[in-house]
């Protein structure tokens, strides 16, 4: 039996309104620099995803290593708004553009503190101080960085002075930050804006950052922020060296994070097929095992290892894909990731995004209504029903070999109760699945069966055949239906799940200790 922390981790990004991918520009009003923090829809939405426990709000993303902080003592006169889009950098904006100012930081902290269980995580610029190799003026780094190493080659070490001003202000104001991430996607060849920073250099700079946090919060207590790294697409060799070196130099990270976009690029027309493809989703199993063993093998045997988090996942990268990552079909890769990675020792799963792009849990419509996309309900049900204790599922259909991989089944102790919660997903196009759960005689069964209201590429969701709809700024109640025997002889452990649907099934009265 393993234990998860909270899979309710919601990302807000820096991307300005001008951020576009392919033919889509889905970021208007969605940056945490201009998001409407007074919106009841937004606050109610986060509260609905709490599940009676913790929820993490991650402020970060690709531009975190571009941004400066305009805080007392920063001695930095370059804090300016984001540039117009440019091809001079791989990420698409000028280095050093983007500014976090004191008043917005105050607003963000106040916003989170007003929501029960909300914890802020902030990504700190880890490129500042390093020197980027200069490219010829005609090089297109945004679209052709792979052919031009000058776009992503860096030298030197991190300069802590700008981050120090932010951290000291935060400490002095008494703001409670759950954790600080050191950089975003800067790890070795799989990095984005930087691809040559070695584990040795990165671990040295990470340790300087960790020591800075420790010195500012030297008054102790339980409020010292966690230090989190490296927030990158997983590379086993690089990660292994980083974990080993960071432990040798400063005792390691509190949380090791990795990023994944399992459906590929947002422009990929095959993303819809991948979202319902058991072979694609099975890739998560191998990666989960590999990162768990990589961290364990490089952690000293006499210390407690770091937590492992999915630090960023949105299905398809470059802002997602309309009709896929904001549609009913998206809930299958999303929930399957929860199930697999909770079994693989992961403590959290950060969704890109809460608002913004074509993968937001809430729609950024320009009217600040923030209506829910289907994955909002998937996360809300997981948060409300699936407890921290993860149970092993034993299947009799030979699933480890040639079993039915279109049927995915996961089990946890019930959240906030004395029972067992089961998540089942049926990926099959036109075949219902029957599950016989043993050992649940004498229990009560409550079910939450989710089906598409307007096709799996649509955004309407039915809960137990009833359409889920907003009531003003109030999100719909997700109430389960108590199972009643229909007279055909089915027992309480017999579940039938129709094609391309998923369901949570709670068996109350089955002893399961959280």
Coordinates of C-alpha atoms in Angstrom, one line a residue:
X1 CA 0.0 0.0 0.0
X2 CA 1.5 3.3 -1.1
X3 CA 0.5 6.9 -0.2
X4 CA -0.3 9.9 -2.4
X5 CA -0.4 13.5 -1.2
X6 CA -2.9 15.3 -3.4
X7 CA -3.3 15.0 -7.1
X8 CA -5.1 18.3 -7.1
X9 CA -2.3 20.4 -8.5
X10 CA -3.3 23.2 -10.9
X11 CA -0.9 25.2 -13.1
X12 CA -1.2 28.8 -14.0
X13 CA 1.2 30.1 -16.6
X14 CA 3.0 33.3 -17.6
X15 CA 1.9 33.3 -21.2
X16 CA 0.7 36.7 -22.4
X17 CA -2.3 37.3 -24.7
X18 CA 0.0 37.2 -27.7
X19 CA 1.0 33.6 -27.2
X20 CA -0.2 31.6 -30.3
X21 CA 0.5 28.1 -31.5
X22 CA -0.3 27.0 -35.0
X23 CA -3.6 28.8 -35.8
X24 CA -4.8 29.1 -32.1
X25 CA -4.3 32.0 -29.7
X26 CA -5.9 30.6 -26.5
X27 CA -4.3 32.6 -23.8
X28 CA -6.2 35.9 -23.6
X29 CA -6.7 36.9 -20.0
X30 CA -5.3 33.6 -18.8
X31 CA -1.8 34.6 -17.5
X32 CA -1.5 34.7 -13.7
X33 CA -0.3 38.3 -14.3
X34 CA -3.7 39.4 -15.7
X35 CA -6.1 36.6 -14.6
X36 CA -9.2 38.0 -12.9
X37 CA -8.6 37.0 -9.3
X38 CA -11.8 38.5 -8.1
X39 CA -14.0 36.1 -10.2
X40 CA -16.4 34.0 -8.1
X41 CA -16.2 31.4 -10.9
X42 CA -12.4 31.0 -10.5
X43 CA -12.5 30.9 -6.7
X44 CA -15.5 28.5 -6.6
X45 CA -13.8 26.3 -9.3
X46 CA -10.6 25.9 -7.2
X47 CA -12.6 25.3 -4.1
X48 CA -14.6 22.6 -5.9
X49 CA -11.4 20.8 -6.7
X50 CA -10.1 20.7 -3.2
X51 CA -11.8 17.5 -2.1
X52 CA -11.6 18.5 1.5
X53 CA -7.8 18.5 1.6
X54 CA -4.9 20.2 0.0
X55 CA -4.8 21.7 -3.4
X56 CA -1.6 23.1 -5.1
X57 CA -1.5 26.2 -7.3
X58 CA 1.6 26.1 -9.4
X59 CA 2.8 29.5 -10.9
X60 CA 5.3 28.8 -13.6
X61 CA 6.0 27.5 -17.0
X62 CA 8.4 28.1 -19.9
X63 CA 8.7 31.8 -19.4
X64 CA 9.7 31.5 -15.7
X65 CA 13.4 31.6 -16.8
X66 CA 12.9 34.9 -18.7
X67 CA 11.1 36.9 -16.0
X68 CA 12.5 39.5 -13.6
X69 CA 11.1 40.5 -10.2
X70 CA 10.6 44.1 -9.3
X71 CA 11.0 43.9 -5.5
X72 CA 12.7 46.0 -2.8
X73 CA 16.4 45.4 -2.9
X74 CA 16.4 43.7 -6.3
X75 CA 18.8 46.3 -7.8
X76 CA 17.5 45.3 -11.2
X77 CA 16.3 48.1 -13.5
X78 CA 15.3 45.7 -16.3
X79 CA 11.9 44.6 -15.1
X80 CA 9.6 45.2 -18.1
X81 CA 6.6 43.6 -19.7
X82 CA 6.8 40.7 -22.1
X83 CA 8.1 41.6 -25.5
X84 CA 6.2 41.0 -28.7
X85 CA 6.6 37.5 -30.0
X86 CA 10.1 37.0 -31.5
X87 CA 12.0 34.2 -33.4
X88 CA 15.2 35.2 -31.6
X89 CA 14.6 32.6 -28.8
X90 CA 13.2 29.1 -28.7
X91 CA 10.4 30.0 -26.3
X92 CA 9.4 32.9 -28.5
X93 CA 9.8 36.0 -26.3
X94 CA 12.8 38.2 -25.5
X95 CA 15.1 37.0 -22.7
X96 CA 14.7 39.3 -19.7
X97 CA 11.2 40.4 -20.6
X98 CA 8.3 39.7 -18.3
X99 CA 7.9 41.3 -14.9
X100 CA 6.5 40.2 -11.6
X101 CA 5.7 43.2 -9.4
X102 CA 5.1 43.5 -5.7
X103 CA 1.4 44.4 -6.0
X104 CA 0.6 41.3 -8.2
X105 CA 2.5 39.0 -5.8
X106 CA 0.5 40.4 -2.9
X107 CA -2.7 39.7 -4.9
X108 CA -1.7 36.2 -5.8
X109 CA -0.8 35.3 -2.2
X110 CA -4.1 36.9 -0.9
X111 CA -6.1 35.0 -3.5
X112 CA -4.7 31.6 -2.5
X113 CA -4.9 32.3 1.2
X114 CA -8.6 33.0 0.9
X115 CA -9.3 29.5 -0.5
X116 CA -9.3 26.6 1.9
X117 CA -6.4 24.2 1.5
X118 CA -4.7 26.3 -1.3
X119 CA -0.9 26.1 -1.4
X120 CA 1.3 28.2 -3.8
X121 CA 4.2 26.8 -5.7
X122 CA 6.4 29.2 -7.6
X123 CA 8.9 28.6 -10.4
X124 CA 12.1 30.7 -9.9
X125 CA 14.3 32.0 -12.8
X126 CA 17.3 29.6 -13.0
X127 CA 18.8 31.1 -16.2
X128 CA 19.6 34.6 -14.8
X129 CA 23.3 35.2 -14.6
X130 CA 24.2 32.7 -17.3
X131 CA 25.4 33.8 -20.7
X132 CA 23.7 32.7 -23.9
X133 CA 25.8 32.1 -27.0
X134 CA 25.0 34.7 -29.6
X135 CA 23.4 33.5 -32.9
X136 CA 23.6 35.3 -36.3
X137 CA 20.7 37.7 -36.9
X138 CA 19.1 35.5 -39.5
X139 CA 18.8 32.4 -37.3
X140 CA 15.2 31.4 -36.4
X141 CA 15.5 30.0 -32.9
X142 CA 11.8 29.8 -32.3
X143 CA 11.2 27.3 -35.2
X144 CA 14.6 25.8 -35.9
X145 CA 16.5 25.6 -32.6
X146 CA 17.3 22.0 -33.2
X147 CA 19.6 22.9 -36.1
X148 CA 21.2 25.8 -34.4
X149 CA 22.9 25.0 -31.1
X150 CA 23.7 28.7 -30.5
X151 CA 20.0 29.1 -29.6
X152 CA 20.1 27.0 -26.5
X153 CA 23.8 26.9 -25.4
X154 CA 24.5 28.6 -22.1
X155 CA 27.6 29.0 -19.9
X156 CA 28.2 30.3 -16.4
X157 CA 26.3 30.0 -13.1
X158 CA 23.1 31.2 -11.7
X159 CA 22.9 34.7 -10.1
X160 CA 20.7 34.6 -7.0
X161 CA 20.3 38.4 -6.4
X162 CA 17.0 38.9 -8.1
X163 CA 15.4 35.8 -6.6
X164 CA 16.7 36.7 -3.2
X165 CA 14.8 40.0 -3.3
X166 CA 11.5 38.0 -4.0
X167 CA 12.2 35.5 -1.3
X168 CA 13.1 38.0 1.4
X169 CA 10.0 40.0 0.7
X170 CA 7.9 36.9 0.8
X171 CA 9.4 35.8 4.1
X172 CA 9.1 39.3 5.7
X173 CA 5.4 39.5 4.7
X174 CA 4.7 36.1 6.3
X175 CA 3.4 34.6 3.1
X176 CA 3.3 30.8 3.2
X177 CA 4.7 29.3 0.0
X178 CA 4.5 25.5 -0.2
X179 CA 7.5 25.2 -2.5
X180 CA 9.8 26.9 -5.0
X181 CA 10.8 25.2 -8.2
X182 CA 14.3 25.9 -9.5
X183 CA 13.9 26.6 -13.2
X184 CA 11.6 25.1 -15.9
X185 CA 12.8 22.6 -18.6
X186 CA 16.5 23.4 -18.5
X187 CA 17.8 19.9 -17.9
X188 CA 20.3 18.7 -20.5
X189 CA 19.4 17.7 -24.0
X190 CA 15.7 17.5 -23.3
X191 CA 15.5 21.1 -22.1
X192 CA 13.7 23.8 -24.0
X193 CA 15.5 27.2 -23.8
X194 CA 18.7 25.6 -22.6
X195 CA 20.0 22.2 -23.7
X196 CA 23.5 21.9 -22.5
X197 CA 23.4 22.6 -18.7
X198 CA 25.1 19.5 -17.1
X199 CA 23.9 17.8 -13.9
X200 CA 27.1 19.0 -12.2
X201 CA 26.4 22.7 -13.0
X202 CA 22.7 22.4 -12.4
X203 CA 23.1 20.7 -9.0
X204 CA 25.7 23.3 -7.9
X205 CA 23.2 26.1 -8.7
X206 CA 20.3 24.2 -7.2
X207 CA 22.2 23.8 -4.0
X208 CA 23.0 27.6 -3.9
X209 CA 19.2 28.1 -4.3
X210 CA 18.4 25.6 -1.5
X211 CA 20.9 27.2 0.8
X212 CA 19.4 30.6 0.0
X213 CA 15.9 29.4 1.0
X214 CA 17.3 27.9 4.2
X215 CA 19.1 31.1 5.1
X216 CA 16.1 33.3 4.6
X217 CA 13.8 30.9 6.5
X218 CA 16.5 30.3 9.2
X219 CA 14.0 31.1 11.9
X220 CA 12.7 27.6 11.4
X221 CA 9.2 26.4 12.0
X222 CA 7.0 24.4 9.7
X223 CA 6.6 27.1 7.1
X224 CA 10.0 26.7 5.3
X225 CA 9.2 26.2 1.6
X226 CA 10.1 23.0 -0.1
X227 CA 12.7 23.1 -2.8
X228 CA 11.7 21.4 -6.0
X229 CA 13.6 20.4 -9.2
X230 CA 14.3 19.8 -12.1
X231 CA 10.9 20.2 -13.8
X232 CA 11.9 18.7 -17.2
X233 CA 11.1 15.9 -19.7
X234 CA 12.5 12.8 -18.1
X235 CA 16.1 11.7 -19.1
X236 CA 17.2 8.8 -16.9
X237 CA 20.9 9.5 -17.1
X238 CA 20.7 13.2 -16.5
X239 CA 18.1 12.8 -13.6
X240 CA 20.2 10.0 -12.0
X241 CA 23.3 12.2 -12.0
X242 CA 21.4 15.2 -10.7
X243 CA 19.8 13.3 -7.8
X244 CA 23.1 11.8 -6.8
X245 CA 25.1 15.0 -7.1
X246 CA 22.5 17.2 -5.3
X247 CA 22.5 14.8 -2.4
X248 CA 26.2 14.8 -2.2
X249 CA 26.4 18.6 -2.3
X250 CA 23.5 19.7 -0.2
X251 CA 21.2 16.9 0.8
X252 CA 19.1 16.8 -2.3
X253 CA 15.7 18.2 -3.4
X254 CA 12.5 17.8 -1.3
X255 CA 10.5 17.0 -4.5
X256 CA 11.7 15.6 -7.8
X257 CA 9.4 16.6 -10.7
X258 CA 9.2 15.6 -14.3
X259 CA 7.0 16.7 -17.2
X260 CA 5.1 14.7 -19.8
X261 CA 2.9 15.4 -22.8
X262 CA 1.8 11.9 -23.6
X263 CA -0.2 12.8 -26.8
X264 CA 2.6 14.7 -28.5
X265 CA 2.3 18.1 -30.1
X266 CA -0.9 20.1 -30.2
X267 CA -0.7 20.2 -34.0
X268 CA -0.7 16.4 -34.3
X269 CA -4.0 15.2 -35.8
X270 CA -3.4 11.8 -34.3
X271 CA -3.7 13.2 -30.7
X272 CA -7.4 12.2 -30.6
X273 CA -6.5 8.6 -31.5
X274 CA -3.7 8.5 -29.0
X275 CA -5.9 9.7 -26.1
X276 CA -7.9 6.5 -26.4
X277 CA -5.0 4.2 -27.3
X278 CA -4.1 1.7 -24.6
X279 CA -0.6 1.2 -26.0
X280 CA 0.1 4.9 -25.8
X281 CA -1.3 5.1 -22.2
X282 CA 0.8 2.0 -21.2
X283 CA 3.9 4.1 -21.9
X284 CA 3.2 5.8 -18.5
X285 CA 3.8 2.5 -16.7
X286 CA 7.3 2.1 -17.9
X287 CA 8.2 5.8 -17.3
X288 CA 6.6 5.6 -13.8
X289 CA 8.8 2.6 -12.9
X290 CA 11.9 4.1 -14.4
X291 CA 11.8 7.5 -12.6
X292 CA 10.9 5.8 -9.3
X293 CA 13.9 3.4 -9.6
X294 CA 16.2 6.2 -10.9
X295 CA 15.4 8.4 -7.9
X296 CA 15.7 5.5 -5.4
X297 CA 19.0 4.2 -6.9
X298 CA 20.7 7.6 -6.6
X299 CA 19.4 8.5 -3.2
X300 CA 21.7 7.6 -0.2
X301 CA 20.4 4.5 1.6
X302 CA 20.4 6.2 5.0
X303 CA 18.1 9.1 4.1
X304 CA 14.5 9.5 3.2
X305 CA 14.1 10.0 -0.5
X306 CA 12.4 13.0 -2.1
X307 CA 8.8 13.0 -3.1
X308 CA 8.2 12.4 -6.8
X309 CA 5.6 14.5 -8.7
X310 CA 4.3 14.8 -12.2
X311 CA 5.3 18.4 -12.3
X312 CA 3.4 19.4 -15.6
X313 CA 1.1 17.5 -17.9
X314 CA -1.5 18.8 -20.3
X315 CA -1.9 16.0 -22.8
X316 CA -0.5 17.8 -25.9
X317 CA 2.3 20.4 -25.7
X318 CA 2.2 23.8 -27.3
X319 CA -1.1 24.8 -25.7
X320 CA -3.0 21.5 -26.3
X321 CA -5.4 20.6 -29.1
X322 CA -9.0 21.8 -29.4
X323 CA -11.5 18.9 -29.5
X324 CA -9.0 16.7 -27.6
X325 CA -7.4 18.1 -24.5
X326 CA -10.5 20.2 -23.7
X327 CA -12.9 17.4 -24.6
X328 CA -14.4 14.4 -22.9
X329 CA -11.8 12.0 -24.4
X330 CA -9.0 13.9 -22.5
X331 CA -10.3 12.5 -19.2
X332 CA -9.0 9.0 -20.2
X333 CA -5.2 9.8 -20.4
X334 CA -5.6 12.2 -17.5
X335 CA -7.3 9.8 -15.1
X336 CA -5.2 6.8 -16.3
X337 CA -2.1 8.9 -15.4
X338 CA -3.5 9.4 -11.9
X339 CA -4.0 5.7 -11.5
X340 CA -0.7 4.6 -12.9
X341 CA 1.5 7.1 -11.1
X342 CA -0.2 6.8 -7.8
X343 CA 0.7 3.1 -8.0
X344 CA 4.3 4.2 -8.9
X345 CA 4.9 6.2 -5.8
X346 CA 4.1 9.6 -7.1
X347 CA 2.6 12.1 -4.6
X348 CA 1.0 14.7 -6.9
X349 CA 0.1 15.4 -10.5
X350 CA 0.2 19.0 -11.8
X351 CA -2.2 19.8 -14.6
X352 CA -1.3 22.2 -17.3
X353 CA -3.5 24.3 -16.8
X354 CA -6.3 25.5 -14.5
X355 CA -7.0 28.2 -17.1
X356 CA -5.3 28.9 -20.4
X357 CA -4.4 27.1 -23.6
X358 CA -6.6 24.4 -25.1
X359 CA -6.0 22.2 -22.1
X360 CA -7.4 24.3 -19.3
X361 CA -9.7 22.7 -16.7
X362 CA -11.7 25.9 -16.9
X363 CA -12.4 27.8 -20.2
X364 CA -10.9 31.2 -20.6
X365 CA -13.8 32.6 -22.6
X366 CA -13.0 36.3 -22.4
X367 CA -16.1 36.8 -20.3
X368 CA -14.5 35.6 -17.1
X369 CA -17.2 32.9 -16.7
X370 CA -14.6 30.1 -16.5
X371 CA -17.0 27.3 -17.5
X372 CA -15.6 23.8 -16.7
X373 CA -14.1 21.5 -19.4
X374 CA -14.7 17.8 -18.9
X375 CA -11.4 17.1 -17.1
X376 CA -12.5 19.5 -14.4
X377 CA -15.1 16.8 -13.4
X378 CA -12.6 14.0 -13.7
X379 CA -10.3 15.7 -11.2
X380 CA -13.1 16.8 -8.8
X381 CA -14.3 13.2 -8.6
X382 CA -10.8 11.8 -8.0
X383 CA -10.2 14.4 -5.3
X384 CA -13.5 13.7 -3.6
X385 CA -13.5 9.9 -3.7
X386 CA -9.9 8.5 -4.0
X387 CA -8.0 8.5 -0.7
X388 CA -4.2 8.6 -0.2
X389 CA -3.8 4.9 0.4
X390 CA -3.3 3.1 -3.0
X391 CA -4.4 -0.5 -3.2
X392 CA -3.1 -3.2 -5.5
X393 CA -5.6 -4.4 -8.1
X394 CA -5.4 -8.1 -8.8
X395 CA -7.0 -9.1 -12.1
X396 CA -8.0 -12.5 -13.3
X397 CA -7.9 -11.8 -17.0
X398 CA -4.1 -12.0 -17.5
X399 CA -3.8 -8.2 -17.8
X400 CA 0.0 -8.3 -17.2
X401 CA 0.3 -10.4 -20.3
X402 CA -2.4 -10.5 -23.0
X403 CA -5.2 -9.1 -20.9
X404 CA -7.7 -6.5 -21.9
X405 CA -5.8 -3.2 -21.8
X406 CA -8.8 -1.2 -23.0
X407 CA -10.2 -1.7 -19.5
X408 CA -8.2 0.2 -16.8
X409 CA -8.9 -0.4 -13.1
X410 CA -7.5 1.3 -10.1
X411 CA -8.4 1.2 -6.4
X412 CA -7.7 3.4 -3.3
X413 CA -9.2 3.5 0.2
X414 CA -12.2 5.8 0.1
X415 CA -11.6 9.5 0.7
X416 CA -13.0 10.5 4.1
X417 CA -14.8 7.2 4.7
X418 CA -14.4 3.6 5.5
X419 CA -14.6 1.9 2.2
X420 CA -12.9 1.2 -1.1
X421 CA -13.1 3.5 -4.2
X422 CA -12.5 2.0 -7.7
X423 CA -11.8 3.9 -10.9
X424 CA -12.6 2.1 -14.1
X425 CA -12.0 3.4 -17.6
X426 CA -13.3 1.7 -20.8
X427 CA -11.3 2.8 -23.8
X428 CA -13.1 0.5 -26.3
X429 CA -14.9 2.1 -29.2
X430 CA -18.0 -0.1 -29.1
X431 CA -17.7 -2.8 -26.5
X432 CA -19.1 -2.7 -22.9
X433 CA -16.9 -4.1 -20.2
X434 CA -18.0 -6.1 -17.2
X435 CA -16.0 -6.0 -13.9
X436 CA -16.7 -8.4 -11.0
X437 CA -15.4 -7.0 -7.8
X438 CA -14.9 -9.6 -5.1
X439 CA -14.9 -9.1 -1.3
X440 CA -17.6 -6.4 -1.2
X441 CA -20.6 -8.4 0.0
X442 CA -22.6 -6.5 2.6
X443 CA -21.4 -3.1 1.5
X444 CA -23.3 -0.2 -0.1
X445 CA -22.3 0.8 -3.6
X446 CA -22.4 4.4 -4.9
X447 CA -21.5 5.0 -8.5
X448 CA -20.5 8.0 -10.5
X449 CA -20.6 7.0 -14.2
X450 CA -19.4 9.6 -16.7
X451 CA -20.4 9.6 -20.3
X452 CA -20.1 12.1 -23.2
X453 CA -23.2 14.2 -23.9
X454 CA -22.2 15.3 -27.4
X455 CA -19.5 12.9 -28.5
X456 CA -16.1 12.2 -27.0
X457 CA -14.7 15.2 -28.9
X458 CA -17.3 17.4 -27.2
X459 CA -17.5 19.2 -23.9
X460 CA -20.9 18.0 -22.5
X461 CA -20.6 15.5 -19.6
X462 CA -23.3 13.3 -18.2
X463 CA -23.1 12.0 -14.6
X464 CA -25.3 9.0 -14.2
X465 CA -27.1 10.1 -17.4
X466 CA -27.8 13.6 -16.1
X467 CA -26.2 16.6 -17.9
X468 CA -23.8 18.6 -15.7
X469 CA -24.5 22.3 -15.9
X470 CA -23.4 25.4 -14.0
X471 CA -25.9 27.3 -11.8
X472 CA -24.7 30.9 -12.1
X473 CA -21.2 30.8 -10.5
X474 CA -21.9 27.6 -8.7
X475 CA -20.4 24.4 -10.0
X476 CA -22.7 21.3 -10.2
X477 CA -22.9 18.9 -7.3
X478 CA -21.3 15.6 -8.2
X479 CA -23.6 13.2 -6.3
X480 CA -23.4 9.5 -6.7
X481 CA -26.3 7.1 -7.3
X482 CA -26.8 4.3 -4.9
X483 CA -26.8 0.9 -6.6
X484 CA -30.0 -1.0 -6.6
X485 CA -30.3 -4.6 -7.7
X486 CA -32.3 -4.7 -10.9
X487 CA -33.8 -8.2 -10.4
X488 CA -31.6 -9.8 -13.1
X489 CA -29.4 -11.5 -10.5
X490 CA -26.4 -9.1 -10.7
X491 CA -24.7 -8.8 -7.3
X492 CA -23.3 -5.7 -5.8
X493 CA -19.8 -6.4 -7.1
X494 CA -20.9 -6.6 -10.8
X495 CA -20.2 -3.5 -12.8
X496 CA -21.0 -2.9 -16.5
X497 CA -19.3 0.0 -18.1
X498 CA -20.3 1.1 -21.6
X499 CA -17.8 1.9 -24.4
X500 CA -15.8 5.1 -24.1
X501 CA -17.0 5.9 -20.6
X502 CA -15.5 5.9 -17.1
X503 CA -16.8 5.6 -13.6
X504 CA -15.9 5.8 -9.9
X505 CA -17.5 3.1 -7.8
X506 CA -17.4 3.4 -4.0
X507 CA -18.1 0.4 -1.8
X508 CA -18.9 1.7 1.7
X509 CA -18.5 -0.6 4.6
X510 CA -15.5 -2.4 3.3
X511 CA -12.7 -2.0 5.9
X512 CA -9.9 0.0 4.4
X513 CA -7.7 2.2 6.6
X514 CA -6.4 5.4 5.2

